[in-house]
PDB file of C-alpha atoms in Angstrom:
ATOM      1  CA  UNK A 842     -56.227   1.050 -44.554  1.00 51.00           C
ATOM      2  CA  UNK A 843     -54.730  -2.636 -45.192  1.00 60.00           C
ATOM      3  CA  UNK A 844     -50.640  -1.009 -45.188  1.00 85.00           C
ATOM      4  CA  UNK A 845     -50.915   0.442 -41.654  1.00 95.00           C
ATOM      5  CA  UNK A 846     -49.494  -2.622 -39.745  1.00 96.00           C
ATOM      6  CA  UNK A 847     -51.122  -4.379 -36.938  1.00 97.00           C
ATOM      7  CA  UNK A 848     -50.337  -4.175 -33.649  1.00 98.00           C
ATOM      8  CA  UNK A 849     -47.905  -6.689 -31.591  1.00 98.00           C
ATOM      9  CA  UNK A 850     -48.741  -8.186 -29.178  1.00 98.00           C
ATOM     10  CA  UNK A 851     -46.162  -8.411 -26.278  1.00 98.00           C
ATOM     11  CA  UNK A 852     -48.022  -9.934 -23.408  1.00 98.00           C
ATOM     12  CA  UNK A 853     -51.666  -9.888 -22.601  1.00 98.00           C
ATOM     13  CA  UNK A 854     -53.349 -10.751 -19.057  1.00 98.00           C
ATOM     14  CA  UNK A 855     -56.493  -8.915 -19.614  1.00 98.00           C
ATOM     15  CA  UNK A 856     -60.108 -10.092 -18.411  1.00 96.00           C
ATOM     16  CA  UNK A 857     -63.525 -10.477 -18.232  1.00 97.00           C
ATOM     17  CA  UNK A 858     -65.447  -9.201 -21.742  1.00 95.00           C
ATOM     18  CA  UNK A 859     -64.977  -9.731 -25.642  1.00 97.00           C
ATOM     19  CA  UNK A 860     -65.451  -6.740 -27.584  1.00 97.00           C
ATOM     20  CA  UNK A 861     -66.617  -8.757 -30.888  1.00 96.00           C
ATOM     21  CA  UNK A 862     -64.492  -6.157 -32.612  1.00 98.00           C
ATOM     22  CA  UNK A 863     -65.123  -5.448 -36.687  1.00 98.00           C
ATOM     23  CA  UNK A 864     -62.784  -7.127 -39.081  1.00 97.00           C
ATOM     24  CA  UNK A 865     -60.436  -4.081 -39.854  1.00 96.00           C
ATOM     25  CA  UNK A 866     -60.215  -3.555 -36.229  1.00 98.00           C
ATOM     26  CA  UNK A 867     -59.737  -6.529 -35.643  1.00 98.00           C
ATOM     27  CA  UNK A 868     -57.062  -7.326 -37.387  1.00 97.00           C
ATOM     28  CA  UNK A 869     -54.401  -4.030 -36.189  1.00 98.00           C
ATOM     29  CA  UNK A 870     -55.054  -3.676 -32.774  1.00 98.00           C
ATOM     30  CA  UNK A 871     -55.909  -7.519 -31.380  1.00 97.00           C
ATOM     31  CA  UNK A 872     -59.126  -8.884 -28.874  1.00 96.00           C
ATOM     32  CA  UNK A 873     -60.374  -6.055 -26.633  1.00 98.00           C
ATOM     33  CA  UNK A 874     -61.633  -7.265 -23.300  1.00 98.00           C
ATOM     34  CA  UNK A 875     -62.905  -4.647 -20.191  1.00 98.00           C
ATOM     35  CA  UNK A 876     -64.527  -6.223 -16.595  1.00 95.00           C
ATOM     36  CA  UNK A 877     -68.084  -6.171 -16.219  1.00 87.00           C
ATOM     37  CA  UNK A 878     -68.240  -4.237 -12.651  1.00 88.00           C
ATOM     38  CA  UNK A 879     -72.228  -4.693 -10.816  1.00 85.00           C
ATOM     39  CA  UNK A 880     -73.238  -1.623  -9.548  1.00 88.00           C
ATOM     40  CA  UNK A 881     -70.657   0.858 -11.509  1.00 93.00           C
ATOM     41  CA  UNK A 882     -69.302   1.776 -14.608  1.00 96.00           C
ATOM     42  CA  UNK A 883     -65.606   0.843 -15.283  1.00 98.00           C
ATOM     43  CA  UNK A 884     -64.167   4.014 -15.384  1.00 98.00           C
ATOM     44  CA  UNK A 885     -60.511   3.302 -18.232  1.00 99.00           C
ATOM     45  CA  UNK A 886     -58.764   6.615 -18.612  1.00 99.00           C
ATOM     46  CA  UNK A 887     -55.936   7.309 -21.866  1.00 98.00           C
ATOM     47  CA  UNK A 888     -52.501   8.983 -22.355  1.00 98.00           C
ATOM     48  CA  UNK A 889     -49.882   9.526 -24.143  1.00 98.00           C
ATOM     49  CA  UNK A 890     -46.787  10.313 -22.647  1.00 98.00           C
ATOM     50  CA  UNK A 891     -43.014  11.616 -23.892  1.00 98.00           C
ATOM     51  CA  UNK A 892     -39.811   8.447 -22.726  1.00 98.00           C
ATOM     52  CA  UNK A 893     -39.973  10.899 -19.555  1.00 97.00           C
ATOM     53  CA  UNK A 894     -42.871  11.876 -18.586  1.00 97.00           C
ATOM     54  CA  UNK A 895     -44.594  14.984 -20.836  1.00 98.00           C
ATOM     55  CA  UNK A 896     -48.708  14.518 -21.517  1.00 97.00           C
ATOM     56  CA  UNK A 897     -48.383  18.160 -22.803  1.00 95.00           C
ATOM     57  CA  UNK A 898     -45.467  20.366 -23.976  1.00 95.00           C
ATOM     58  CA  UNK A 899     -47.441  22.933 -22.682  1.00 92.00           C
ATOM     59  CA  UNK A 900     -46.799  25.714 -25.454  1.00 94.00           C
ATOM     60  CA  UNK A 901     -49.552  27.466 -27.008  1.00 92.00           C
ATOM     61  CA  UNK A 902     -51.014  24.933 -30.302  1.00 90.00           C
ATOM     62  CA  UNK A 903     -48.658  22.048 -29.468  1.00 93.00           C
ATOM     63  CA  UNK A 904     -50.052  21.747 -26.297  1.00 91.00           C
ATOM     64  CA  UNK A 905     -52.635  18.352 -27.448  1.00 92.00           C
ATOM     65  CA  UNK A 906     -51.706  14.004 -26.773  1.00 94.00           C
ATOM     66  CA  UNK A 907     -50.633  14.398 -30.767  1.00 95.00           C
ATOM     67  CA  UNK A 908     -47.925  16.590 -30.585  1.00 96.00           C
ATOM     68  CA  UNK A 909     -46.973  13.901 -27.387  1.00 97.00           C
ATOM     69  CA  UNK A 910     -47.079  10.389 -30.435  1.00 98.00           C
ATOM     70  CA  UNK A 911     -46.407  12.248 -32.891  1.00 97.00           C
ATOM     71  CA  UNK A 912     -48.993  11.695 -34.324  1.00 97.00           C
ATOM     72  CA  UNK A 913     -48.738   8.726 -34.917  1.00 98.00           C
ATOM     73  CA  UNK A 914     -51.743   6.854 -35.725  1.00 98.00           C
ATOM     74  CA  UNK A 915     -51.959   3.723 -34.221  1.00 99.00           C
ATOM     75  CA  UNK A 916     -52.622   6.053 -31.490  1.00 99.00           C
ATOM     76  CA  UNK A 917     -55.327   7.163 -32.732  1.00 98.00           C
ATOM     77  CA  UNK A 918     -56.585   4.133 -33.749  1.00 99.00           C
ATOM     78  CA  UNK A 919     -56.995   3.199 -31.029  1.00 99.00           C
ATOM     79  CA  UNK A 920     -58.701   6.811 -29.412  1.00 99.00           C
ATOM     80  CA  UNK A 921     -61.044   6.348 -31.306  1.00 99.00           C
ATOM     81  CA  UNK A 922     -61.754   2.526 -30.643  1.00 99.00           C
ATOM     82  CA  UNK A 923     -61.877   3.339 -26.966  1.00 99.00           C
ATOM     83  CA  UNK A 924     -64.553   6.412 -27.782  1.00 99.00           C
ATOM     84  CA  UNK A 925     -66.334   3.785 -30.163  1.00 99.00           C
ATOM     85  CA  UNK A 926     -66.819   1.740 -27.368  1.00 98.00           C
ATOM     86  CA  UNK A 927     -68.084   4.061 -24.006  1.00 98.00           C
ATOM     87  CA  UNK A 928     -70.609   4.324 -22.797  1.00 98.00           C
ATOM     88  CA  UNK A 929     -69.758   8.144 -21.892  1.00 98.00           C
ATOM     89  CA  UNK A 930     -66.676  10.189 -22.497  1.00 99.00           C
ATOM     90  CA  UNK A 931     -65.613  12.447 -19.972  1.00 99.00           C
ATOM     91  CA  UNK A 932     -63.348  15.715 -19.990  1.00 98.00           C
ATOM     92  CA  UNK A 933     -62.177  18.740 -18.234  1.00 95.00           C
ATOM     93  CA  UNK A 934     -63.124  22.343 -18.915  1.00 94.00           C
ATOM     94  CA  UNK A 935     -58.622  22.153 -19.793  1.00 91.00           C
ATOM     95  CA  UNK A 936     -59.055  19.209 -22.746  1.00 91.00           C
ATOM     96  CA  UNK A 937     -62.001  22.017 -23.835  1.00 93.00           C
ATOM     97  CA  UNK A 938     -58.904  24.961 -24.177  1.00 91.00           C
ATOM     98  CA  UNK A 939     -56.542  22.698 -26.113  1.00 89.00           C
ATOM     99  CA  UNK A 940     -59.114  21.404 -27.847  1.00 91.00           C
ATOM    100  CA  UNK A 941     -61.928  24.134 -28.845  1.00 93.00           C
ATOM    101  CA  UNK A 942     -63.120  22.946 -31.729  1.00 93.00           C
ATOM    102  CA  UNK A 943     -63.436  18.925 -30.769  1.00 94.00           C
ATOM    103  CA  UNK A 944     -65.857  16.086 -30.499  1.00 96.00           C
ATOM    104  CA  UNK A 945     -64.586  13.381 -28.268  1.00 98.00           C
ATOM    105  CA  UNK A 946     -66.264  11.362 -30.923  1.00 98.00           C
ATOM    106  CA  UNK A 947     -64.313   8.265 -32.207  1.00 98.00           C
ATOM    107  CA  UNK A 948     -64.511  10.007 -35.782  1.00 97.00           C
ATOM    108  CA  UNK A 949     -63.258  12.882 -34.650  1.00 97.00           C
ATOM    109  CA  UNK A 950     -60.042  11.379 -33.768  1.00 98.00           C
ATOM    110  CA  UNK A 951     -59.810   9.154 -37.099  1.00 98.00           C
ATOM    111  CA  UNK A 952     -61.488   9.766 -39.737  1.00 98.00           C
ATOM    112  CA  UNK A 953     -60.897   7.261 -41.735  1.00 97.00           C
ATOM    113  CA  UNK A 954     -61.599   4.495 -39.585  1.00 98.00           C
ATOM    114  CA  UNK A 955     -66.248   5.619 -39.223  1.00 98.00           C
ATOM    115  CA  UNK A 956     -67.176   3.275 -40.686  1.00 98.00           C
ATOM    116  CA  UNK A 957     -65.160   0.808 -38.153  1.00 98.00           C
ATOM    117  CA  UNK A 958     -66.139   2.275 -35.328  1.00 99.00           C
ATOM    118  CA  UNK A 959     -70.034   2.917 -36.557  1.00 98.00           C
ATOM    119  CA  UNK A 960     -70.477  -0.575 -36.811  1.00 98.00           C
ATOM    120  CA  UNK A 961     -68.676  -1.556 -33.329  1.00 98.00           C
ATOM    121  CA  UNK A 962     -71.631   1.004 -31.866  1.00 98.00           C
ATOM    122  CA  UNK A 963     -73.974  -0.404 -33.578  1.00 98.00           C
ATOM    123  CA  UNK A 964     -73.368  -4.605 -32.531  1.00 97.00           C
ATOM    124  CA  UNK A 965     -72.849  -2.877 -29.320  1.00 97.00           C
ATOM    125  CA  UNK A 966     -76.325  -1.174 -29.464  1.00 97.00           C
ATOM    126  CA  UNK A 967     -75.343   2.265 -29.003  1.00 97.00           C
ATOM    127  CA  UNK A 968     -76.286   5.366 -29.859  1.00 96.00           C
ATOM    128  CA  UNK A 969     -74.033   6.248 -32.558  1.00 95.00           C
ATOM    129  CA  UNK A 970     -71.487   9.337 -30.280  1.00 97.00           C
ATOM    130  CA  UNK A 971     -71.097   8.971 -27.004  1.00 98.00           C
ATOM    131  CA  UNK A 972     -72.248  10.991 -24.732  1.00 98.00           C
ATOM    132  CA  UNK A 973     -70.110  14.001 -23.488  1.00 98.00           C
ATOM    133  CA  UNK A 974     -69.995  14.577 -20.047  1.00 98.00           C
ATOM    134  CA  UNK A 975     -67.536  18.398 -19.278  1.00 98.00           C
ATOM    135  CA  UNK A 976     -66.786  18.809 -16.109  1.00 98.00           C
ATOM    136  CA  UNK A 977     -65.697  22.064 -14.980  1.00 96.00           C
ATOM    137  CA  UNK A 978     -65.981  24.050 -11.316  1.00 95.00           C
ATOM    138  CA  UNK A 979     -65.950  27.666 -12.129  1.00 95.00           C
ATOM    139  CA  UNK A 980     -68.425  27.233 -14.818  1.00 95.00           C
ATOM    140  CA  UNK A 981     -66.097  29.021 -17.075  1.00 94.00           C
ATOM    141  CA  UNK A 982     -67.335  27.233 -20.223  1.00 95.00           C
ATOM    142  CA  UNK A 983     -67.863  28.942 -23.653  1.00 94.00           C
ATOM    143  CA  UNK A 984     -71.516  27.543 -25.356  1.00 95.00           C
ATOM    144  CA  UNK A 985     -70.815  28.518 -29.046  1.00 94.00           C
ATOM    145  CA  UNK A 986     -68.248  26.073 -29.530  1.00 95.00           C
ATOM    146  CA  UNK A 987     -69.199  23.268 -31.890  1.00 95.00           C
ATOM    147  CA  UNK A 988     -69.288  19.855 -28.630  1.00 96.00           C
ATOM    148  CA  UNK A 989     -72.081  22.645 -27.482  1.00 95.00           C
ATOM    149  CA  UNK A 990     -74.307  22.806 -30.446  1.00 93.00           C
ATOM    150  CA  UNK A 991     -74.009  19.248 -32.030  1.00 93.00           C
ATOM    151  CA  UNK A 992     -76.840  17.228 -32.415  1.00 92.00           C
ATOM    152  CA  UNK A 993     -76.489  14.649 -32.299  1.00 94.00           C
ATOM    153  CA  UNK A 994     -73.459  14.469 -28.747  1.00 96.00           C
ATOM    154  CA  UNK A 995     -75.782  14.447 -25.709  1.00 95.00           C
ATOM    155  CA  UNK A 996     -73.882  16.988 -23.078  1.00 96.00           C
ATOM    156  CA  UNK A 997     -73.897  17.118 -19.135  1.00 97.00           C
ATOM    157  CA  UNK A 998     -71.890  20.166 -17.468  1.00 98.00           C
ATOM    158  CA  UNK A 999     -70.935  19.068 -14.324  1.00 98.00           C
ATOM    159  CA  UNK A1000     -70.282  22.369 -12.223  1.00 97.00           C
ATOM    160  CA  UNK A1001     -71.147  24.275  -8.190  1.00 97.00           C
ATOM    161  CA  UNK A1002     -73.532  25.874  -8.082  1.00 95.00           C
ATOM    162  CA  UNK A1003     -71.200  29.387  -8.253  1.00 95.00           C
ATOM    163  CA  UNK A1004     -70.327  28.093 -11.678  1.00 96.00           C
ATOM    164  CA  UNK A1005     -74.139  27.575 -13.134  1.00 95.00           C
ATOM    165  CA  UNK A1006     -74.781  30.792 -12.426  1.00 94.00           C
ATOM    166  CA  UNK A1007     -71.971  31.667 -14.109  1.00 94.00           C
ATOM    167  CA  UNK A1008     -73.496  29.777 -18.039  1.00 95.00           C
ATOM    168  CA  UNK A1009     -76.833  30.162 -17.015  1.00 92.00           C
ATOM    169  CA  UNK A1010     -76.730  33.766 -19.243  1.00 93.00           C
ATOM    170  CA  UNK A1011     -75.400  31.622 -22.447  1.00 93.00           C
ATOM    171  CA  UNK A1012     -77.971  29.248 -21.467  1.00 89.00           C
ATOM    172  CA  UNK A1013     -80.740  30.619 -21.681  1.00 79.00           C
ATOM    173  CA  UNK A1014     -82.803  28.020 -23.575  1.00 73.00           C
ATOM    174  CA  UNK A1015     -81.391  25.437 -21.793  1.00 82.00           C
ATOM    175  CA  UNK A1016     -79.983  23.723 -24.497  1.00 83.00           C
ATOM    176  CA  UNK A1017     -77.083  21.945 -22.653  1.00 92.00           C
ATOM    177  CA  UNK A1018     -78.357  20.291 -19.302  1.00 95.00           C
ATOM    178  CA  UNK A1019     -76.140  21.586 -16.232  1.00 96.00           C
ATOM    179  CA  UNK A1020     -75.762  20.376 -12.720  1.00 96.00           C
ATOM    180  CA  UNK A1021     -74.491  22.269  -9.709  1.00 96.00           C
ATOM    181  CA  UNK A1022     -73.286  19.878  -7.982  1.00 95.00           C
ATOM    182  CA  UNK A1023     -71.673  21.757  -4.580  1.00 92.00           C
ATOM    183  CA  UNK A1024     -72.134  25.103  -3.716  1.00 92.00           C
ATOM    184  CA  UNK A1025     -68.309  25.811  -4.396  1.00 88.00           C
ATOM    185  CA  UNK A1026     -64.805  23.954  -4.624  1.00 89.00           C
ATOM    186  CA  UNK A1027     -62.780  21.316  -6.654  1.00 89.00           C
ATOM    187  CA  UNK A1028     -65.514  18.357  -7.185  1.00 94.00           C
ATOM    188  CA  UNK A1029     -64.390  15.167  -6.559  1.00 93.00           C
ATOM    189  CA  UNK A1030     -64.628  12.292  -8.939  1.00 96.00           C
ATOM    190  CA  UNK A1031     -66.946  10.804  -6.400  1.00 96.00           C
ATOM    191  CA  UNK A1032     -69.643  13.254  -7.034  1.00 96.00           C
ATOM    192  CA  UNK A1033     -68.748  13.249 -10.334  1.00 98.00           C
ATOM    193  CA  UNK A1034     -68.921   9.131 -11.106  1.00 98.00           C
ATOM    194  CA  UNK A1035     -72.561   9.501  -9.093  1.00 97.00           C
ATOM    195  CA  UNK A1036     -73.832  12.534 -11.079  1.00 98.00           C
ATOM    196  CA  UNK A1037     -72.861  10.014 -14.518  1.00 98.00           C
ATOM    197  CA  UNK A1038     -73.918   6.915 -13.080  1.00 97.00           C
ATOM    198  CA  UNK A1039     -77.548   9.053 -12.170  1.00 96.00           C
ATOM    199  CA  UNK A1040     -78.204  10.945 -15.758  1.00 97.00           C
ATOM    200  CA  UNK A1041     -76.740   6.924 -18.075  1.00 97.00           C
ATOM    201  CA  UNK A1042     -76.270   4.150 -16.489  1.00 96.00           C
ATOM    202  CA  UNK A1043     -73.033   3.546 -18.370  1.00 97.00           C
ATOM    203  CA  UNK A1044     -71.071   0.240 -18.338  1.00 97.00           C
ATOM    204  CA  UNK A1045     -68.033   1.633 -19.354  1.00 98.00           C
ATOM    205  CA  UNK A1046     -66.640   5.287 -18.537  1.00 99.00           C
ATOM    206  CA  UNK A1047     -63.959   6.269 -20.951  1.00 99.00           C
ATOM    207  CA  UNK A1048     -62.155   9.766 -18.453  1.00 98.00           C
ATOM    208  CA  UNK A1049     -60.216  12.007 -21.510  1.00 97.00           C
ATOM    209  CA  UNK A1050     -59.572  14.753 -18.038  1.00 96.00           C
ATOM    210  CA  UNK A1051     -56.219  16.611 -17.945  1.00 94.00           C
ATOM    211  CA  UNK A1052     -54.126  15.649 -14.979  1.00 96.00           C
ATOM    212  CA  UNK A1053     -55.943  17.736 -12.320  1.00 95.00           C
ATOM    213  CA  UNK A1054     -58.568  15.301 -12.438  1.00 96.00           C
ATOM    214  CA  UNK A1055     -56.631  12.798 -13.425  1.00 97.00           C
ATOM    215  CA  UNK A1056     -55.304  12.528  -9.984  1.00 96.00           C
ATOM    216  CA  UNK A1057     -58.381  12.481  -7.611  1.00 96.00           C
ATOM    217  CA  UNK A1058     -59.829  10.166  -9.851  1.00 98.00           C
ATOM    218  CA  UNK A1059     -56.605   7.822  -8.296  1.00 98.00           C
ATOM    219  CA  UNK A1060     -56.707   9.757  -5.265  1.00 96.00           C
ATOM    220  CA  UNK A1061     -60.478   8.259  -4.769  1.00 96.00           C
ATOM    221  CA  UNK A1062     -59.761   4.968  -5.855  1.00 96.00           C
ATOM    222  CA  UNK A1063     -62.511   6.306  -8.798  1.00 97.00           C
ATOM    223  CA  UNK A1064     -60.492   5.167 -11.796  1.00 98.00           C
ATOM    224  CA  UNK A1065     -59.794   1.207 -12.278  1.00 98.00           C
ATOM    225  CA  UNK A1066     -58.195   1.135 -15.767  1.00 98.00           C
ATOM    226  CA  UNK A1067     -55.226   3.312 -17.315  1.00 99.00           C
ATOM    227  CA  UNK A1068     -54.357   3.202 -20.710  1.00 99.00           C
ATOM    228  CA  UNK A1069     -51.388   4.588 -21.681  1.00 99.00           C
ATOM    229  CA  UNK A1070     -49.371   5.118 -25.123  1.00 99.00           C
ATOM    230  CA  UNK A1071     -45.374   5.179 -24.097  1.00 99.00           C
ATOM    231  CA  UNK A1072     -44.289   7.828 -27.449  1.00 99.00           C
ATOM    232  CA  UNK A1073     -40.433   7.956 -27.877  1.00 99.00           C
ATOM    233  CA  UNK A1074     -39.291  11.075 -27.869  1.00 98.00           C
ATOM    234  CA  UNK A1075     -38.521  12.870 -24.284  1.00 98.00           C
ATOM    235  CA  UNK A1076     -39.971  16.336 -24.670  1.00 96.00           C
ATOM    236  CA  UNK A1077     -37.783  17.685 -22.028  1.00 96.00           C
ATOM    237  CA  UNK A1078     -38.262  19.820 -19.120  1.00 94.00           C
ATOM    238  CA  UNK A1079     -37.014  23.115 -17.492  1.00 93.00           C
ATOM    239  CA  UNK A1080     -38.765  24.273 -14.238  1.00 87.00           C
ATOM    240  CA  UNK A1081     -40.794  27.317 -16.439  1.00 89.00           C
ATOM    241  CA  UNK A1082     -43.843  25.446 -18.392  1.00 91.00           C
ATOM    242  CA  UNK A1083     -45.982  23.391 -17.399  1.00 92.00           C
ATOM    243  CA  UNK A1084     -44.634  20.045 -18.749  1.00 95.00           C
ATOM    244  CA  UNK A1085     -46.903  17.801 -16.375  1.00 95.00           C
ATOM    245  CA  UNK A1086     -47.222  13.966 -16.194  1.00 96.00           C
ATOM    246  CA  UNK A1087     -51.025  11.860 -16.454  1.00 96.00           C
ATOM    247  CA  UNK A1088     -51.553  13.554 -12.539  1.00 96.00           C
ATOM    248  CA  UNK A1089     -51.184  16.664 -11.656  1.00 95.00           C
ATOM    249  CA  UNK A1090     -51.820  18.705  -7.929  1.00 92.00           C
ATOM    250  CA  UNK A1091     -51.538  14.872  -5.570  1.00 94.00           C
ATOM    251  CA  UNK A1092     -49.320  13.609  -3.917  1.00 95.00           C
ATOM    252  CA  UNK A1093     -48.983   9.984  -3.020  1.00 96.00           C
ATOM    253  CA  UNK A1094     -45.296   8.525  -3.091  1.00 96.00           C
ATOM    254  CA  UNK A1095     -43.685   7.919  -0.542  1.00 96.00           C
ATOM    255  CA  UNK A1096     -46.685   7.592   1.751  1.00 95.00           C
ATOM    256  CA  UNK A1097     -49.815   6.773  -0.783  1.00 94.00           C
ATOM    257  CA  UNK A1098     -48.769   5.079  -3.460  1.00 96.00           C
ATOM    258  CA  UNK A1099     -50.517   3.659  -5.905  1.00 96.00           C
ATOM    259  CA  UNK A1100     -49.837   1.519  -7.896  1.00 97.00           C
ATOM    260  CA  UNK A1101     -51.134  -0.215 -10.898  1.00 97.00           C
ATOM    261  CA  UNK A1102     -50.907  -4.147 -12.407  1.00 98.00           C
ATOM    262  CA  UNK A1103     -49.362  -4.021 -15.568  1.00 99.00           C
ATOM    263  CA  UNK A1104     -52.417  -6.231 -17.789  1.00 99.00           C
ATOM    264  CA  UNK A1105     -51.371  -5.565 -21.679  1.00 99.00           C
ATOM    265  CA  UNK A1106     -48.170  -4.997 -23.664  1.00 99.00           C
ATOM    266  CA  UNK A1107     -48.516  -4.010 -27.080  1.00 99.00           C
ATOM    267  CA  UNK A1108     -46.010  -2.202 -29.017  1.00 99.00           C
ATOM    268  CA  UNK A1109     -45.946  -0.446 -32.960  1.00 98.00           C
ATOM    269  CA  UNK A1110     -42.556   0.391 -33.771  1.00 98.00           C
ATOM    270  CA  UNK A1111     -41.396   2.073 -30.885  1.00 98.00           C
ATOM    271  CA  UNK A1112     -44.735   3.450 -29.257  1.00 99.00           C
ATOM    272  CA  UNK A1113     -45.785   0.916 -26.212  1.00 99.00           C
ATOM    273  CA  UNK A1114     -49.335   0.503 -25.104  1.00 99.00           C
ATOM    274  CA  UNK A1115     -49.753  -0.229 -21.706  1.00 99.00           C
ATOM    275  CA  UNK A1116     -52.778  -1.355 -20.362  1.00 99.00           C
ATOM    276  CA  UNK A1117     -51.956  -0.996 -16.163  1.00 99.00           C
ATOM    277  CA  UNK A1118     -55.133  -1.966 -14.034  1.00 98.00           C
ATOM    278  CA  UNK A1119     -55.890  -0.215 -10.566  1.00 97.00           C
TER     279      UNK A1119
END
């Protein structure tokens, strides 16, 4: 894999503890630091968007981030790196609908580096695969999917009591832990993170949830940092397809804009890899 070029480091104002990356990952990515927050996990999100801000093409078979990045190798390596570093990976029901056969592990996104990802998790004293948290208010999940039947991936489903009741017939053997956080309605990120902290007590949480849930995390000030890959394509919008940005369902500006601080810029070809702290 030595033919994969190193990411060009254009700007770095990151702070915190530097992770001891295995040689292969260090050569390509450089240094990776995260702040440590006493009493609460550090929450990061990861998206890839087109130049015009689209994160999903909303066309069956072409709804994934890979269709936005062009299945870019460096983007996949970075996604794998974040998953390998995380104590917990959080996804939404929409993530499963788009990728029903997936697990959100480092090796799943870039299997060529699985040895390095595993080495990193060993160095960090983390289990081989991070626990997954699936968020669904309705409980409309198919528990026969691979994620829910992977013996080496602990899964916690956070839902409402309505959703818990809906899932009960599929979970008669109680192989999946399902927690109803409230009677019904949308789940707030504060409620979600409290449940995640109580269950796993993580230091670093990676959310790969979709735009709806990401909007709640931003609205509730629960998102500490955004990793944003900008891919050099223009996707376009026509008002018919749901070609959302990485937020949807919440209005922030002009009354309550959320400003991020740019803390890192890396480059691979015409792809930019940005980090914003909030």
